[in-house]
Amino acid sequence: MNTGSDHGAHEPAGDQSTEHAEEHELHVSKAPDFIKRRRTLHLSWQVGVFVVGLAVIGAGVAMLVLPGPGWVAIFAGLAIWATEFAWAHLVLRWTKRKVTEAAKKALDPKVRRRNIILTTAGLVIAGALIGFYVWKYGLTMPWNLKDQ
């Protein structure tokens, strides 16, 4: 059973930059040497890492709707998997790159200006709707309205 922990991505081409060469580094299991020497023990280690990572990701998914740092837990579970599985290492690296790109894009002055304008317009519309409701019905809650 090949879990991808001992095999990395393809070797980097000679004309790629060092940034891209880093992407193609060989992924090696982070298990202690005495565990890697015994196939059964190493497989058990990988199953344990998978279960722990899955539990952390499951808790993160639950925290998306419950109070707590859901996305942080999901990424932490992915990082746990990345210590042992090459596919998770690649997914984590891709995710980090996309988050960095999104952060740079969000800090772009044009995008920030657009977001501020849209937020302001949304708040003005919401304020107008709330103002109309208060003008029409007073401070009565919608479920307490008798005469409509």
Coordinates of N, CA and C in Angstrom, one line a residue:
M1 N 0.9 -1.2 0.0 CA 0.0 0.0 0.0 C 0.9 1.2 0.0
N2 N 0.8 2.0 -1.0 CA 1.6 3.2 -1.1 C 0.8 4.4 -0.6
T3 N 1.3 5.0 0.5 CA 0.6 6.1 1.1 C 1.2 7.4 0.7
G4 N 2.3 7.4 -0.1 CA 2.9 8.6 -0.6 C 3.9 9.2 0.4
S5 N 4.2 8.6 1.5 CA 5.0 9.2 2.5 C 6.5 9.1 2.2
D6 N 6.9 8.1 1.3 CA 8.3 8.0 1.0 C 8.6 8.5 -0.4
H7 N 7.6 8.9 -1.1 CA 7.8 9.3 -2.5 C 7.4 10.8 -2.6
G8 N 8.2 11.6 -3.3 CA 7.9 13.0 -3.4 C 7.4 13.3 -4.8
A9 N 7.4 14.5 -5.1 CA 6.9 15.0 -6.5 C 8.1 14.8 -7.5
H10 N 7.8 15.1 -8.7 CA 8.9 14.9 -9.7 C 10.1 15.8 -9.4
E11 N 11.2 15.4 -10.0 CA 12.4 16.2 -9.8 C 12.3 17.6 -10.5
P12 N 12.8 18.6 -10.0 CA 12.7 19.9 -10.6 C 13.5 20.0 -11.9
A13 N 12.9 20.7 -12.9 CA 13.6 20.9 -14.2 C 14.7 21.9 -13.9
G14 N 15.7 21.9 -14.8 CA 16.9 22.8 -14.6 C 16.6 24.2 -14.8
D15 N 15.5 24.6 -15.6 CA 15.3 26.0 -15.9 C 14.3 26.6 -14.9
Q16 N 13.9 25.9 -13.9 CA 12.9 26.5 -12.9 C 13.6 27.3 -11.9
S17 N 12.9 28.3 -11.3 CA 13.5 29.1 -10.3 C 13.6 28.4 -9.0
T18 N 14.3 28.9 -8.0 CA 14.4 28.3 -6.7 C 13.1 28.2 -6.0
E19 N 12.2 29.1 -6.3 CA 10.8 29.1 -5.7 C 10.1 27.8 -6.2
H20 N 10.2 27.5 -7.5 CA 9.5 26.3 -8.0 C 10.3 25.1 -7.6
A21 N 11.6 25.2 -7.5 CA 12.3 24.0 -7.1 C 12.0 23.6 -5.7
E22 N 11.6 24.5 -4.8 CA 11.2 24.2 -3.4 C 9.9 23.4 -3.4
E23 N 9.1 23.7 -4.4 CA 7.8 23.0 -4.5 C 8.0 21.5 -4.8
H24 N 9.1 21.2 -5.4 CA 9.3 19.8 -5.8 C 10.3 19.0 -4.9
E25 N 10.4 19.5 -3.7 CA 11.3 18.8 -2.8 C 10.7 17.5 -2.4
L26 N 11.6 16.5 -2.1 CA 11.2 15.2 -1.8 C 10.5 15.2 -0.4
H27 N 9.3 14.6 -0.3 CA 8.6 14.5 0.9 C 9.0 13.3 1.7
V28 N 9.4 13.4 2.9 CA 9.9 12.3 3.7 C 9.1 12.2 4.9
S29 N 8.8 11.0 5.4 CA 8.0 10.8 6.6 C 8.7 11.4 7.8
K30 N 8.0 12.0 8.7 CA 8.5 12.6 9.9 C 8.6 11.6 11.1
A31 N 8.2 10.4 10.8 CA 8.2 9.4 11.9 C 9.6 9.1 12.3
P32 N 9.8 8.8 13.6 CA 11.2 8.4 14.1 C 11.8 7.2 13.3
D33 N 13.1 7.2 13.3 CA 13.8 6.1 12.5 C 13.4 4.7 12.9
F34 N 13.3 4.5 14.2 CA 12.9 3.1 14.7 C 11.5 2.7 14.2
I35 N 10.7 3.6 13.9 CA 9.3 3.3 13.4 C 9.4 3.1 11.9
K36 N 10.2 3.9 11.2 CA 10.3 3.8 9.7 C 11.0 2.5 9.4
R37 N 11.8 1.9 10.2 CA 12.5 0.7 9.9 C 11.6 -0.6 9.9
R38 N 10.5 -0.5 10.6 CA 9.6 -1.6 10.7 C 8.3 -1.3 9.9
R39 N 8.0 -2.0 8.8 CA 6.9 -1.7 7.9 C 5.6 -1.7 8.7
T40 N 5.3 -2.7 9.5 CA 4.1 -2.8 10.2 C 3.9 -1.6 11.2
L41 N 5.0 -1.3 11.9 CA 5.0 -0.2 12.8 C 4.8 1.1 12.1
H42 N 5.4 1.3 11.0 CA 5.3 2.5 10.2 C 3.9 2.7 9.7
L43 N 3.3 1.6 9.2 CA 1.9 1.6 8.7 C 1.0 2.0 9.9
S44 N 1.2 1.4 11.0 CA 0.4 1.8 12.2 C 0.6 3.3 12.6
W45 N 1.8 3.8 12.5 CA 2.1 5.2 12.7 C 1.3 6.1 11.8
Q46 N 1.3 5.7 10.5 CA 0.5 6.4 9.5 C -1.0 6.4 9.7
V47 N -1.5 5.3 10.1 CA -2.9 5.2 10.5 C -3.2 6.1 11.7
G48 N -2.3 6.1 12.7 CA -2.5 7.0 13.8 C -2.5 8.4 13.5
V49 N -1.5 8.8 12.6 CA -1.4 10.2 12.1 C -2.7 10.6 11.4
F50 N -3.2 9.6 10.5 CA -4.4 9.9 9.8 C -5.6 10.1 10.7
V51 N -5.7 9.3 11.7 CA -6.9 9.3 12.6 C -6.8 10.6 13.4
V52 N -5.6 11.0 13.9 CA -5.5 12.2 14.7 C -5.8 13.4 13.8
G53 N -5.3 13.5 12.6 CA -5.5 14.6 11.7 C -7.0 14.6 11.3
L54 N -7.7 13.5 11.1 CA -9.1 13.5 10.8 C -9.9 14.0 12.0
A55 N -9.5 13.6 13.2 CA -10.2 14.1 14.4 C -10.1 15.7 14.5
V56 N -8.9 16.2 14.2 CA -8.7 17.6 14.3 C -9.5 18.3 13.2
I57 N -9.5 17.8 12.0 CA -10.3 18.4 10.9 C -11.8 18.3 11.2
G58 N -12.2 17.1 11.7 CA -13.6 17.0 12.1 C -14.0 18.0 13.2
A59 N -13.2 18.3 14.1 CA -13.4 19.3 15.1 C -13.5 20.7 14.5
G60 N -12.6 20.9 13.5 CA -12.6 22.2 12.8 C -13.9 22.4 12.0
V61 N -14.4 21.4 11.3 CA -15.6 21.5 10.6 C -16.8 21.8 11.5
A62 N -16.8 21.1 12.7 CA -17.8 21.4 13.7 C -17.7 22.8 14.2
M63 N -16.5 23.3 14.3 CA -16.3 24.7 14.8 C -16.7 25.8 13.7
L64 N -16.9 25.3 12.5 CA -17.4 26.3 11.5 C -18.8 26.8 11.9
V65 N -19.6 25.9 12.5 CA -20.9 26.3 12.9 C -21.0 26.5 14.4
L66 N -20.1 26.0 15.2 CA -20.0 26.2 16.6 C -19.0 27.3 16.9
P67 N -19.0 27.8 18.2 CA -17.9 28.8 18.5 C -16.5 28.1 18.5
G68 N -15.6 28.8 17.9 CA -14.2 28.2 17.9 C -13.5 28.6 16.6
P69 N -12.2 28.4 16.5 CA -11.5 28.7 15.3 C -11.5 27.5 14.3
G70 N -12.6 27.4 13.6 CA -12.8 26.3 12.7 C -11.7 26.1 11.6
W71 N -11.4 27.2 10.9 CA -10.5 27.1 9.8 C -9.1 26.9 10.3
V72 N -8.7 27.4 11.5 CA -7.4 27.1 12.1 C -7.3 25.7 12.4
A73 N -8.3 25.1 12.9 CA -8.3 23.6 13.2 C -8.2 22.8 12.0
I74 N -8.9 23.2 10.9 CA -8.9 22.4 9.7 C -7.5 22.5 9.1
F75 N -6.9 23.6 9.1 CA -5.5 23.7 8.6 C -4.5 23.0 9.5
A76 N -4.7 23.0 10.8 CA -3.9 22.3 11.7 C -4.0 20.8 11.4
G77 N -5.2 20.3 11.2 CA -5.3 18.8 10.8 C -4.6 18.5 9.5
L78 N -4.7 19.4 8.6 CA -4.0 19.2 7.3 C -2.5 19.2 7.5
A79 N -2.0 20.1 8.4 CA -0.6 20.1 8.7 C -0.2 18.8 9.4
I80 N -1.0 18.2 10.2 CA -0.7 16.9 10.9 C -0.6 15.9 9.8
W81 N -1.5 15.9 8.9 CA -1.4 14.9 7.8 C -0.2 15.1 6.9
A82 N 0.2 16.4 6.7 CA 1.3 16.7 5.9 C 2.6 16.2 6.4
T83 N 2.7 15.9 7.7 CA 3.9 15.3 8.3 C 4.2 13.9 7.8
E84 N 3.1 13.3 7.3 CA 3.3 11.9 6.9 C 2.9 11.6 5.5
F85 N 2.0 12.4 4.8 CA 1.5 12.0 3.5 C 1.8 13.1 2.5
A86 N 2.4 12.7 1.4 CA 2.8 13.6 0.4 C 1.6 14.4 -0.2
W87 N 0.5 13.8 -0.4 CA -0.6 14.4 -1.0 C -1.1 15.6 -0.1
A88 N -1.1 15.4 1.2 CA -1.5 16.4 2.2 C -0.5 17.5 2.2
H89 N 0.8 17.2 2.0 CA 1.8 18.2 1.9 C 1.6 19.1 0.7
L90 N 1.3 18.5 -0.4 CA 1.0 19.3 -1.6 C -0.3 20.2 -1.5
V91 N -1.3 19.6 -0.8 CA -2.5 20.4 -0.6 C -2.3 21.5 0.3
L92 N -1.5 21.3 1.4 CA -1.2 22.4 2.3 C -0.4 23.5 1.7
R93 N 0.6 23.1 0.9 CA 1.4 24.1 0.2 C 0.5 24.9 -0.8
W94 N -0.4 24.2 -1.5 CA -1.3 24.9 -2.5 C -2.2 25.9 -1.7
T95 N -2.7 25.4 -0.5 CA -3.6 26.3 0.3 C -2.8 27.5 0.8
K96 N -1.6 27.3 1.3 CA -0.8 28.5 1.7 C -0.6 29.5 0.6
R97 N -0.3 29.0 -0.6 CA -0.1 29.9 -1.7 C -1.4 30.7 -2.0
K98 N -2.5 30.0 -2.0 CA -3.8 30.6 -2.4 C -4.2 31.7 -1.3
V99 N -3.9 31.3 0.0 CA -4.2 32.3 1.1 C -3.4 33.5 1.0
T100 N -2.1 33.3 0.6 CA -1.2 34.4 0.5 C -1.6 35.3 -0.7
E101 N -2.0 34.7 -1.8 CA -2.5 35.5 -3.0 C -3.7 36.2 -2.6
A102 N -4.7 35.6 -1.9 CA -5.9 36.3 -1.5 C -5.6 37.5 -0.5
A103 N -4.6 37.3 0.4 CA -4.3 38.4 1.3 C -3.7 39.6 0.5
K104 N -2.8 39.3 -0.5 CA -2.2 40.3 -1.3 C -3.3 41.0 -2.1
K105 N -4.3 40.3 -2.6 CA -5.3 40.9 -3.4 C -6.2 41.7 -2.5
A106 N -6.5 41.3 -1.3 CA -7.4 42.0 -0.4 C -6.7 43.4 0.0
L107 N -5.4 43.4 0.0 CA -4.7 44.6 0.4 C -4.5 45.6 -0.8
D108 N -4.9 45.2 -2.0 CA -4.8 46.0 -3.2 C -5.7 47.2 -3.0
P109 N -5.2 48.4 -3.2 CA -6.1 49.6 -2.9 C -7.4 49.7 -3.7
K110 N -7.4 49.2 -4.9 CA -8.6 49.2 -5.7 C -9.6 48.2 -5.1
V111 N -9.2 47.1 -4.7 CA -10.1 46.1 -4.1 C -10.6 46.6 -2.8
R112 N -9.7 47.2 -2.0 CA -10.2 47.7 -0.7 C -11.2 48.8 -0.9
R113 N -11.0 49.7 -1.8 CA -11.9 50.8 -2.1 C -13.3 50.2 -2.5
R114 N -13.3 49.2 -3.4 CA -14.5 48.6 -3.9 C -15.2 47.9 -2.7
N115 N -14.5 47.2 -1.9 CA -15.1 46.5 -0.7 C -15.7 47.5 0.3
I116 N -15.0 48.7 0.5 CA -15.6 49.7 1.4 C -16.8 50.3 0.8
I117 N -16.8 50.5 -0.5 CA -18.0 51.1 -1.2 C -19.2 50.1 -1.1
L118 N -19.0 48.8 -1.4 CA -20.0 47.8 -1.3 C -20.5 47.7 0.1
T119 N -19.7 47.7 1.1 CA -20.1 47.6 2.5 C -20.9 48.8 2.9
T120 N -20.5 50.0 2.5 CA -21.2 51.2 2.9 C -22.6 51.1 2.2
A121 N -22.7 50.7 1.0 CA -24.0 50.7 0.3 C -24.9 49.6 1.0
G122 N -24.3 48.5 1.4 CA -25.1 47.5 2.1 C -25.6 48.0 3.4
L123 N -24.8 48.7 4.1 CA -25.2 49.3 5.4 C -26.3 50.4 5.2
V124 N -26.1 51.2 4.2 CA -27.2 52.2 3.9 C -28.5 51.5 3.6
I125 N -28.5 50.5 2.8 CA -29.7 49.8 2.4 C -30.3 49.1 3.7
A126 N -29.5 48.5 4.5 CA -30.0 47.8 5.7 C -30.5 48.9 6.7
G127 N -29.9 50.0 6.8 CA -30.3 51.1 7.7 C -31.7 51.6 7.2
A128 N -31.8 51.8 5.9 CA -33.1 52.3 5.3 C -34.2 51.3 5.6
L129 N -33.9 50.0 5.4 CA -35.0 49.0 5.7 C -35.4 49.0 7.2
I130 N -34.4 49.0 8.0 CA -34.6 49.1 9.5 C -35.4 50.3 9.9
G131 N -35.0 51.5 9.3 CA -35.7 52.7 9.5 C -37.1 52.7 9.1
F132 N -37.4 52.1 7.9 CA -38.8 52.0 7.4 C -39.6 51.1 8.3
Y133 N -39.0 50.0 8.8 CA -39.7 49.1 9.7 C -40.1 49.8 11.0
V134 N -39.1 50.5 11.6 CA -39.4 51.2 12.8 C -40.4 52.3 12.6
W135 N -40.4 53.0 11.5 CA -41.4 54.1 11.2 C -42.8 53.5 11.0
K136 N -42.8 52.3 10.4 CA -44.1 51.7 10.1 C -44.7 51.0 11.3
Y137 N -43.9 50.2 12.1 CA -44.4 49.4 13.1 C -43.9 49.7 14.5
G138 N -43.0 50.7 14.6 CA -42.4 51.0 15.9 C -41.3 50.0 16.3
L139 N -41.1 49.9 17.6 CA -40.0 48.9 18.0 C -40.6 47.5 18.4
T140 N -41.8 47.2 17.8 CA -42.4 45.9 18.0 C -41.7 44.8 17.2
M141 N -41.4 43.7 17.8 CA -40.8 42.6 17.1 C -41.8 42.0 16.1
P142 N -41.3 41.5 15.0 CA -42.1 41.0 13.9 C -43.1 39.9 14.4
W143 N -42.7 39.0 15.3 CA -43.6 38.0 15.8 C -44.6 38.5 16.7
N144 N -44.6 39.7 17.2 CA -45.6 40.3 18.1 C -46.6 41.2 17.3
L145 N -46.5 41.3 16.0 CA -47.4 42.2 15.3 C -48.8 41.5 15.2
K146 N -49.8 42.3 15.6 CA -51.2 41.9 15.6 C -51.9 42.3 14.3
D147 N -51.8 43.6 14.0 CA -52.5 44.2 12.9 C -51.6 44.4 11.7
Q148 N -51.8 43.7 10.6 CA -50.9 43.8 9.5 C -51.7 44.4 8.3

